[in-house]
PDB file of C-alpha atoms in Angstrom:
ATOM      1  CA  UNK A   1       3.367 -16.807 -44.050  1.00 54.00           C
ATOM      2  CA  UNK A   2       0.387 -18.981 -44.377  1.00 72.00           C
ATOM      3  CA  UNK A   3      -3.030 -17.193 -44.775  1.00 88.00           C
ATOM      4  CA  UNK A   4      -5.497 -19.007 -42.358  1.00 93.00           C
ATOM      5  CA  UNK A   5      -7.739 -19.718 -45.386  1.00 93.00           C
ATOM      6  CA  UNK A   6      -4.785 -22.037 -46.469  1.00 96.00           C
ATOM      7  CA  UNK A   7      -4.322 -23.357 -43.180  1.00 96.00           C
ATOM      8  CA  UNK A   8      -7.843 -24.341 -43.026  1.00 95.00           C
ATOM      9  CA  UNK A   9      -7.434 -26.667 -46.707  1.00 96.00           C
ATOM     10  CA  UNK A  10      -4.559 -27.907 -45.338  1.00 96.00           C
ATOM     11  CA  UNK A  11      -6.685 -28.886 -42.068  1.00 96.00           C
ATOM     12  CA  UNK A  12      -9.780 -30.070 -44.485  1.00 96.00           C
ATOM     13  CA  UNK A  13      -7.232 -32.629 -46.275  1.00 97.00           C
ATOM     14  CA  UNK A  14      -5.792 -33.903 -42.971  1.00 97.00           C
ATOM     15  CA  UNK A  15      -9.469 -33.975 -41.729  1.00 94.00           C
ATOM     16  CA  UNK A  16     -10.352 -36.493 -44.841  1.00 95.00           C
ATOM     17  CA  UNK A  17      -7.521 -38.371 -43.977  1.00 96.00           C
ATOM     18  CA  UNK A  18      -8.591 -39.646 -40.440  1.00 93.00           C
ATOM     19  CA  UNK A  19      -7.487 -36.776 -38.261  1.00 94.00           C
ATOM     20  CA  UNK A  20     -10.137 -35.446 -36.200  1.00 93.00           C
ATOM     21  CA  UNK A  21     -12.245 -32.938 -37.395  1.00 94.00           C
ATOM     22  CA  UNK A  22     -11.938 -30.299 -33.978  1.00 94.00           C
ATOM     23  CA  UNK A  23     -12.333 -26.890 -34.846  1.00 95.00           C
ATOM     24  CA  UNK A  24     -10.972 -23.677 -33.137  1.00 96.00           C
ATOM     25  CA  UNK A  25     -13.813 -21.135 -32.039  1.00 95.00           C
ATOM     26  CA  UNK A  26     -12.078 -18.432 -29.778  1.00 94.00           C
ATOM     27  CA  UNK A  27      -9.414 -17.519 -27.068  1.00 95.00           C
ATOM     28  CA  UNK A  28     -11.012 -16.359 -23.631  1.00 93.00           C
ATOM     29  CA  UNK A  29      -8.489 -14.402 -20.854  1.00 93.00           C
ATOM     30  CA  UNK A  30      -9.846 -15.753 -17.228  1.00 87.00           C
ATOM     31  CA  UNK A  31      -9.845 -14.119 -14.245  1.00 88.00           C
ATOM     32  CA  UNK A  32      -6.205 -14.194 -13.520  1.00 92.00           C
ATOM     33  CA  UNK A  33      -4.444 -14.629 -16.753  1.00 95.00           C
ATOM     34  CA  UNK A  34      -1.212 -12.711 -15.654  1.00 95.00           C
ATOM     35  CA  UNK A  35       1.455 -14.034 -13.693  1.00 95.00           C
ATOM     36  CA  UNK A  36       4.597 -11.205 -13.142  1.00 94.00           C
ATOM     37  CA  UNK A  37       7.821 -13.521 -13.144  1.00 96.00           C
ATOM     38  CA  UNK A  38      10.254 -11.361 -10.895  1.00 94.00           C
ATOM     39  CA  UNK A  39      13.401 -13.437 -10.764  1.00 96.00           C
ATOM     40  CA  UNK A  40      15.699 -15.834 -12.987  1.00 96.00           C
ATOM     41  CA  UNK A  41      14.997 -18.714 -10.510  1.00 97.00           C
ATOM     42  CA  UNK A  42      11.291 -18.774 -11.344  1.00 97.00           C
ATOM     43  CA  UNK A  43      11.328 -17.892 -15.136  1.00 97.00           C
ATOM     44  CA  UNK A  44      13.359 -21.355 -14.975  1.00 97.00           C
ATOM     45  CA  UNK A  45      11.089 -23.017 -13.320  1.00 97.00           C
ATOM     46  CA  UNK A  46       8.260 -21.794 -15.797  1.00 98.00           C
ATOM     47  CA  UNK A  47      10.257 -22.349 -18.475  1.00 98.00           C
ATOM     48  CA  UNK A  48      10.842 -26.292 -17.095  1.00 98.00           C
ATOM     49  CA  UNK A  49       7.214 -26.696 -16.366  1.00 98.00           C
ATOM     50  CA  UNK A  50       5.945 -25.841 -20.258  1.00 98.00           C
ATOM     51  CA  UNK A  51       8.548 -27.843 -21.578  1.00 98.00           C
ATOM     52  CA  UNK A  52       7.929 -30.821 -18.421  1.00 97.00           C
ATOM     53  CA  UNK A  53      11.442 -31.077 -17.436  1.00 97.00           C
ATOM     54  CA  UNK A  54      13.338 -31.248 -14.293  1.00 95.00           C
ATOM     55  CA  UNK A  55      11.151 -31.951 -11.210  1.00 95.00           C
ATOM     56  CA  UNK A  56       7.592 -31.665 -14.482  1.00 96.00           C
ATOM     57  CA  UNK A  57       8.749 -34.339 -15.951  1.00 93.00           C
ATOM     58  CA  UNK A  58       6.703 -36.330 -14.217  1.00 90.00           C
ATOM     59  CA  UNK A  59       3.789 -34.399 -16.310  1.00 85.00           C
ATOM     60  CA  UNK A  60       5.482 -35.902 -19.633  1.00 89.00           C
ATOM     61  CA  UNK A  61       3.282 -38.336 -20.256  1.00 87.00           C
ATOM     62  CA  UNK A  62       2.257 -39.837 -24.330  1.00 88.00           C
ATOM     63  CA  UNK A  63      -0.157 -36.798 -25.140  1.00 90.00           C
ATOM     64  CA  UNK A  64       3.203 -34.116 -24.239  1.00 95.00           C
ATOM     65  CA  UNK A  65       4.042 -34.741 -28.056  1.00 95.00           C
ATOM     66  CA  UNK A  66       0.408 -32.983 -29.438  1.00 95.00           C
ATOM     67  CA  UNK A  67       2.145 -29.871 -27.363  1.00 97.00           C
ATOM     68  CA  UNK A  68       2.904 -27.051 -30.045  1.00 98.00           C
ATOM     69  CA  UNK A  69       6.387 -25.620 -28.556  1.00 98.00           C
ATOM     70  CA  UNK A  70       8.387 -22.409 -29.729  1.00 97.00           C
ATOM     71  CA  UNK A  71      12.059 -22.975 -30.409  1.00 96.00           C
ATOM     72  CA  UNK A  72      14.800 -20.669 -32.390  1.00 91.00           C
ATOM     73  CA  UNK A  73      17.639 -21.328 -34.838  1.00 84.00           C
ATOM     74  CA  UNK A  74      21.022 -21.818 -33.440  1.00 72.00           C
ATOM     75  CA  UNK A  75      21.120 -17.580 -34.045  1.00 70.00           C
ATOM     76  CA  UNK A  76      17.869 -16.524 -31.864  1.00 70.00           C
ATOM     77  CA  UNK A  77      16.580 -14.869 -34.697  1.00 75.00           C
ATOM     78  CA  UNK A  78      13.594 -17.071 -36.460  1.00 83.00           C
ATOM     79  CA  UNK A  79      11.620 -18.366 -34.458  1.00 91.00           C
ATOM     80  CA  UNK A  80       9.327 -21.686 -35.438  1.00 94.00           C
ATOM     81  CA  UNK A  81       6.192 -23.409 -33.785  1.00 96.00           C
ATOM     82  CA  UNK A  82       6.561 -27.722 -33.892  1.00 96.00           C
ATOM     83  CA  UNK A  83       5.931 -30.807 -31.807  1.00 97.00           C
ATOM     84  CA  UNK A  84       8.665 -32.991 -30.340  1.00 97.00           C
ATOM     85  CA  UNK A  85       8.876 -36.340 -29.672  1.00 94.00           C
ATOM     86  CA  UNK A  86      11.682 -37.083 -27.346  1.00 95.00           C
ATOM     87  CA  UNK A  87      12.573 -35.171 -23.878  1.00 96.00           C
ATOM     88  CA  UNK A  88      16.370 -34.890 -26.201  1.00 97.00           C
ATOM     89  CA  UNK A  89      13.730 -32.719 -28.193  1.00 97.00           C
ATOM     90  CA  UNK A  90      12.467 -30.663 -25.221  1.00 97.00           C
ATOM     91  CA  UNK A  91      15.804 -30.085 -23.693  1.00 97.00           C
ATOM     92  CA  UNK A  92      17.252 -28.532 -27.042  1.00 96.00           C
ATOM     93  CA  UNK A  93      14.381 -25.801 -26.994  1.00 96.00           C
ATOM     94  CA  UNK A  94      15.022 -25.109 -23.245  1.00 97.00           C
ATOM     95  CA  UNK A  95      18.843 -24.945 -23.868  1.00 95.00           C
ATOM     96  CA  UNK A  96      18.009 -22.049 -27.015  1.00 94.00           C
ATOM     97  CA  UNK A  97      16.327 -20.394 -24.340  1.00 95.00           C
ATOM     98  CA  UNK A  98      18.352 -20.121 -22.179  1.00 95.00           C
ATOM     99  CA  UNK A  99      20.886 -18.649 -24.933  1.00 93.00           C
ATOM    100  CA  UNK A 100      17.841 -16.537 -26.167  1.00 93.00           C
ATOM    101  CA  UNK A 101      17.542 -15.244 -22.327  1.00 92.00           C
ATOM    102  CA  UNK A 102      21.513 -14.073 -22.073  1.00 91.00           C
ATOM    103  CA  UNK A 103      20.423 -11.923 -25.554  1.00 90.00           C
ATOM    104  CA  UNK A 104      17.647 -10.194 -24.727  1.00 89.00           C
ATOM    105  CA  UNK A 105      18.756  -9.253 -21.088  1.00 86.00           C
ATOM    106  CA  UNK A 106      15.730  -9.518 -19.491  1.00 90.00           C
ATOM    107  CA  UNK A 107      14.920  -7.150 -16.691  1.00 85.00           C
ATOM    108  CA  UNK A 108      13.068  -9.416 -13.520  1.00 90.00           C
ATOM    109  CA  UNK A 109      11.647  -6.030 -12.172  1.00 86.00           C
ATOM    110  CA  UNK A 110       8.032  -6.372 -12.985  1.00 75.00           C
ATOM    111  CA  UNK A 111       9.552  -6.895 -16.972  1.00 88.00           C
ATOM    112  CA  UNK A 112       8.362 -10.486 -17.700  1.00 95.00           C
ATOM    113  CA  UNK A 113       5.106 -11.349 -17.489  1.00 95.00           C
ATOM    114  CA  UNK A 114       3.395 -15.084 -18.514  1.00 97.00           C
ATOM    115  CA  UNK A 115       0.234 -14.944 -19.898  1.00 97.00           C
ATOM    116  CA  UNK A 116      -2.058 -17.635 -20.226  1.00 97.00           C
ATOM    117  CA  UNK A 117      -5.044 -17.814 -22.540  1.00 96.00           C
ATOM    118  CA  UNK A 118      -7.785 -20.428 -22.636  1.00 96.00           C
ATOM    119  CA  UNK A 119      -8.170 -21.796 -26.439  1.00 97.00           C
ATOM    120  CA  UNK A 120     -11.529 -22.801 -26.785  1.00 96.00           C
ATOM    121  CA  UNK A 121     -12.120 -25.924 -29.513  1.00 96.00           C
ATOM    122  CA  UNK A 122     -15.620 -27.490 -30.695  1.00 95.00           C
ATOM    123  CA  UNK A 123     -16.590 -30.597 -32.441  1.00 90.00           C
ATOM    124  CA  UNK A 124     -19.044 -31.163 -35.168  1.00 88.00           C
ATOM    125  CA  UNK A 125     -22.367 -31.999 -33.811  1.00 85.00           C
ATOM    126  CA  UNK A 126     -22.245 -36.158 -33.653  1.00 79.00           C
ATOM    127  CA  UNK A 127     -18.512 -36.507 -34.021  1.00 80.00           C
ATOM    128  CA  UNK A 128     -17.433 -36.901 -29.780  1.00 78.00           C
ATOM    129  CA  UNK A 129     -18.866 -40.461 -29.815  1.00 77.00           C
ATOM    130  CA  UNK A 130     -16.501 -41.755 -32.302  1.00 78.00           C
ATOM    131  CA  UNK A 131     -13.600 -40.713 -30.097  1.00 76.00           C
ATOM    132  CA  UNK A 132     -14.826 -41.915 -27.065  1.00 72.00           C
ATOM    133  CA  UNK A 133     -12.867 -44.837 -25.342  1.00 68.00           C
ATOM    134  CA  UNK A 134     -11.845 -46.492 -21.554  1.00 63.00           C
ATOM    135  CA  UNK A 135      -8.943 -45.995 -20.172  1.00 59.00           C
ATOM    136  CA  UNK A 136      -7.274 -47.807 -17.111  1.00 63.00           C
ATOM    137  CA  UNK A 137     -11.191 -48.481 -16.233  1.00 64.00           C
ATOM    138  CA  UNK A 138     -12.587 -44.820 -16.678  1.00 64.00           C
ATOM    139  CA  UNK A 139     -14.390 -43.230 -20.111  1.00 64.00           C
ATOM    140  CA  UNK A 140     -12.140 -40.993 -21.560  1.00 68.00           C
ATOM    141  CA  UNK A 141     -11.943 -39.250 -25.070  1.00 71.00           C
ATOM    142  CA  UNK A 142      -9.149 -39.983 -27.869  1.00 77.00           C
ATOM    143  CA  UNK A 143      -8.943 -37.367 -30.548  1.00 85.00           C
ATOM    144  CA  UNK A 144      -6.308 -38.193 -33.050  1.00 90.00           C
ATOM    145  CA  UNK A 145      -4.782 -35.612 -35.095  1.00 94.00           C
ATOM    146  CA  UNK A 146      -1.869 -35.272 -37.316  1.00 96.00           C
ATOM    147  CA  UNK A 147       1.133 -32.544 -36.877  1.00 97.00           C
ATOM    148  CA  UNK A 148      -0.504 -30.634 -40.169  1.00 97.00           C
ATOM    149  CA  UNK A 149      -3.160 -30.298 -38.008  1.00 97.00           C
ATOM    150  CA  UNK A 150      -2.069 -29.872 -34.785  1.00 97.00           C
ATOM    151  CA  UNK A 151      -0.076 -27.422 -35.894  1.00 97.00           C
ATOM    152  CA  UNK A 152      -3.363 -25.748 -37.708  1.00 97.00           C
ATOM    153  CA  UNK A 153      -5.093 -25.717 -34.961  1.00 97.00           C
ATOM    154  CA  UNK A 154      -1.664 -23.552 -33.061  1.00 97.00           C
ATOM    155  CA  UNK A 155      -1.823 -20.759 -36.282  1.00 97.00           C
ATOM    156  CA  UNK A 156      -5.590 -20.470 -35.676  1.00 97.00           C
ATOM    157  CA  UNK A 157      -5.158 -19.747 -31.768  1.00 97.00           C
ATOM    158  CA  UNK A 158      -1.746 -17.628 -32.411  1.00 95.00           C
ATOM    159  CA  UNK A 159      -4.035 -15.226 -34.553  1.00 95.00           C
ATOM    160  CA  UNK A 160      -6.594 -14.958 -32.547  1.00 94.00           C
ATOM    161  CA  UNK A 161      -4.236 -13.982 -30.444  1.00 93.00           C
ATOM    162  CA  UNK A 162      -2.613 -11.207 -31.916  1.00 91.00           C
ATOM    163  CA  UNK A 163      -5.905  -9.711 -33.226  1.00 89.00           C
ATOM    164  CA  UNK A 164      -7.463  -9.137 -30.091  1.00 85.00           C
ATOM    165  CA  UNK A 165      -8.698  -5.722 -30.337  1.00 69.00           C
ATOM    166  CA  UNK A 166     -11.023  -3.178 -28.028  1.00 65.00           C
ATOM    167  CA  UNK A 167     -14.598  -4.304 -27.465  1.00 61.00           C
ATOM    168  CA  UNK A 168     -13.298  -7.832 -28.898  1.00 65.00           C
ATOM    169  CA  UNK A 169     -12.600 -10.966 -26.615  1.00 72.00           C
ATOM    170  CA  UNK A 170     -14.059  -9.824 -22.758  1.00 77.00           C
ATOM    171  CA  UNK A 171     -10.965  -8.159 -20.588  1.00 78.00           C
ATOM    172  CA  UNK A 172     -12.485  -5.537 -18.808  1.00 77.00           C
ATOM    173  CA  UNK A 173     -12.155  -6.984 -15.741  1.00 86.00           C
ATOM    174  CA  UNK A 174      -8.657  -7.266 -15.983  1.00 86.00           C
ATOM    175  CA  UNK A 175      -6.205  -4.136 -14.059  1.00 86.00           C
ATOM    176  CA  UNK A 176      -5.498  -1.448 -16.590  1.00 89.00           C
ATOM    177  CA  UNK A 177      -1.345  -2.668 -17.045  1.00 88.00           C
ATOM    178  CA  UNK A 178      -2.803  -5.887 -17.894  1.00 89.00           C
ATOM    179  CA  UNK A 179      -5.576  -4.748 -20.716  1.00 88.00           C
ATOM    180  CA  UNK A 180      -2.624  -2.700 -22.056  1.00 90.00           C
ATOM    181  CA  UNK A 181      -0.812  -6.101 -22.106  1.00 90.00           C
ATOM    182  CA  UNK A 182      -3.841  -8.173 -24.136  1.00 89.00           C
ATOM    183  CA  UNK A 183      -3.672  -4.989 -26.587  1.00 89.00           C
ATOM    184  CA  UNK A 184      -0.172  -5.350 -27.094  1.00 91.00           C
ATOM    185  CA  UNK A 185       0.772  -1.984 -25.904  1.00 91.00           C
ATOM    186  CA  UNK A 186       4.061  -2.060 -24.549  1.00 89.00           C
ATOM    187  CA  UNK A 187       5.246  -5.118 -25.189  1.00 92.00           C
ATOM    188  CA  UNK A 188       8.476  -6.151 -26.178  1.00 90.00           C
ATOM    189  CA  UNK A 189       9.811  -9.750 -27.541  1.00 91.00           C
ATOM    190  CA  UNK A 190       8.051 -12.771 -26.963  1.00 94.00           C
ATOM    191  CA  UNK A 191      10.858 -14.718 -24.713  1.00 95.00           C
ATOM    192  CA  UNK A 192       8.913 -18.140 -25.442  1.00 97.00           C
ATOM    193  CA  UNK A 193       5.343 -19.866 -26.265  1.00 98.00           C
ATOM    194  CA  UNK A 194       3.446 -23.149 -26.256  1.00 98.00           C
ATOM    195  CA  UNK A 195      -0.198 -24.525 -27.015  1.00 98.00           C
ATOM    196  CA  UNK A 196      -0.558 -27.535 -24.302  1.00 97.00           C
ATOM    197  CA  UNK A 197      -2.528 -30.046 -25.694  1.00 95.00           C
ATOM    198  CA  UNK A 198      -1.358 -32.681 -23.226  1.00 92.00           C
ATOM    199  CA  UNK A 199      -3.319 -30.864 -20.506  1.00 90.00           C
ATOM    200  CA  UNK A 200      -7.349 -30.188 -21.813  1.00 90.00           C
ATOM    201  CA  UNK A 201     -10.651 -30.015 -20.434  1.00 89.00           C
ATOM    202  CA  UNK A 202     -13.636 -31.710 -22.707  1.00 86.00           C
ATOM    203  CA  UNK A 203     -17.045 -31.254 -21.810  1.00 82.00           C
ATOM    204  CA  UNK A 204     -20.376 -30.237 -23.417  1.00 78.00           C
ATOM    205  CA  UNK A 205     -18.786 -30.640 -26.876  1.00 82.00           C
ATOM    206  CA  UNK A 206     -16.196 -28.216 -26.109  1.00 90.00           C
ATOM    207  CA  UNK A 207     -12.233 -28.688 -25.419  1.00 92.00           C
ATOM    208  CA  UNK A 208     -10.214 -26.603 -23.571  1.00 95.00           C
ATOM    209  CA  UNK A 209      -6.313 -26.044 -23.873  1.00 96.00           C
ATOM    210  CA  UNK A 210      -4.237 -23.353 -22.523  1.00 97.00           C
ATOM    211  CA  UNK A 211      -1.534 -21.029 -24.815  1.00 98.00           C
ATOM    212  CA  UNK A 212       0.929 -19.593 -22.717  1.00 98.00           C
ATOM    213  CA  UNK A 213       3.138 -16.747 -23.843  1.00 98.00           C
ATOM    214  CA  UNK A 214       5.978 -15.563 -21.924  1.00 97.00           C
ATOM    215  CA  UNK A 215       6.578 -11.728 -22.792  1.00 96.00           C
ATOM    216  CA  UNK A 216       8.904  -8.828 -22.367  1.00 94.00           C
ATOM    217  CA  UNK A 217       7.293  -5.530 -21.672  1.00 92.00           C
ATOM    218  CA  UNK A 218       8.998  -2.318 -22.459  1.00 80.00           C
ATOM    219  CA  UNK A 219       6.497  -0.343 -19.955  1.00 59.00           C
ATOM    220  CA  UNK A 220       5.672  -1.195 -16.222  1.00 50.00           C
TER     221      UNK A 220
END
């Protein structure tokens, strides 16, 4: 695996090349970052609104391709982070799954739990203006970026959150089941993952995309 030192090179030559230059600067858990999934019928419909199928795909519009999606190899065993391009693309990952869902068994008793984590992004001072543009009639913001470093950008939030220790990133006013959750403790297999990109907030030089991580807990 990649050190982030390397990712960040990789991320300074992209940056050279015309991608732009945003940087990641933390992970933040809001005030209701939890969400218990307590049946089949709505992990589906989570799983279909991440990936904007079904009745989302109306959601799928140009940017859903920046989106940074977990899939699996035709065994469920190695998983791998990448952007797709066609809704053939997003249907694939939502079929593995599906397969990866029969595997693990999943227990819908309080057992599966989606998280989701604001990823908190910051432009050089200056560097908005060149992205700015109109679109159907309102100002808007472009930011071009290739998959290198879209895909930089994922490994930088993923660590951040997996490091996430006591006294770190602000949780305490979260219910003591869910601290133990942004610690890790008791968690199982991640069931599925994705960095939305298509769906951000910009203001006051900062951008704002949510990671959402669909777990397995082994305690209740």
């Amino acid at each position: 695996m990649e050190s982030l030192r390397d990712v960040r090179r990789v991320m300074e030559r992209e940056a050279k090349k015309g991608s732009c230059p945003l940087m990641f600067e933390r992970i933040e858990f809001g005030e209701k970052p939890f969400q218990f999934i307590l049946s089949e019928e709505k992990l589906d419909e989570v799983l279909a609104y991440l990936l904007r199928l079904k009745s989302f795909r109306q959601y799928a519009e140009k940017t859903v391709i920046n989106n940074v999606y977990m899939d699996l190899d035709m065994f469920c065993k190695k998983p791998q982070f990448k952007r797709t391009h066609s809704i053939m693309e997003r249907e694939g990952i939502y079929a593995r799954v599906q397969r990866y869902k029969k595997k693990l068994n999943l227990d819908y008793g309080n057992g599966i739990c989606l998280e989701t984590v604001r990823c908190i992004f910051t432009l050089p001072e200056g560097e908005a203006e060149k992205y700015r543009m109109t679109h159907e009639g309102q100002d808007t913001y472009a930011f071009i970026m290739s998959n290198k470093y879209i895909l930089g950008l994922f490994t930088h939030c993923e660590a951040a959150r997996k490091s996430v220790i006591p006294g770190g990133v602000e949780y305490g006013h979260l219910a003591e089941q869910e601290q133990k959750i942004v610690l890790l403790e008791g968690v199982g297999d991640v069931l599925f993952q994705a960095l939305l990109l298509d769906d951000v907030e910009y203001g006051g030089n900062q951008l704002c995309a949510n990671l959402h991580t669909i777990y397995c807990l082994n305690e209740k």
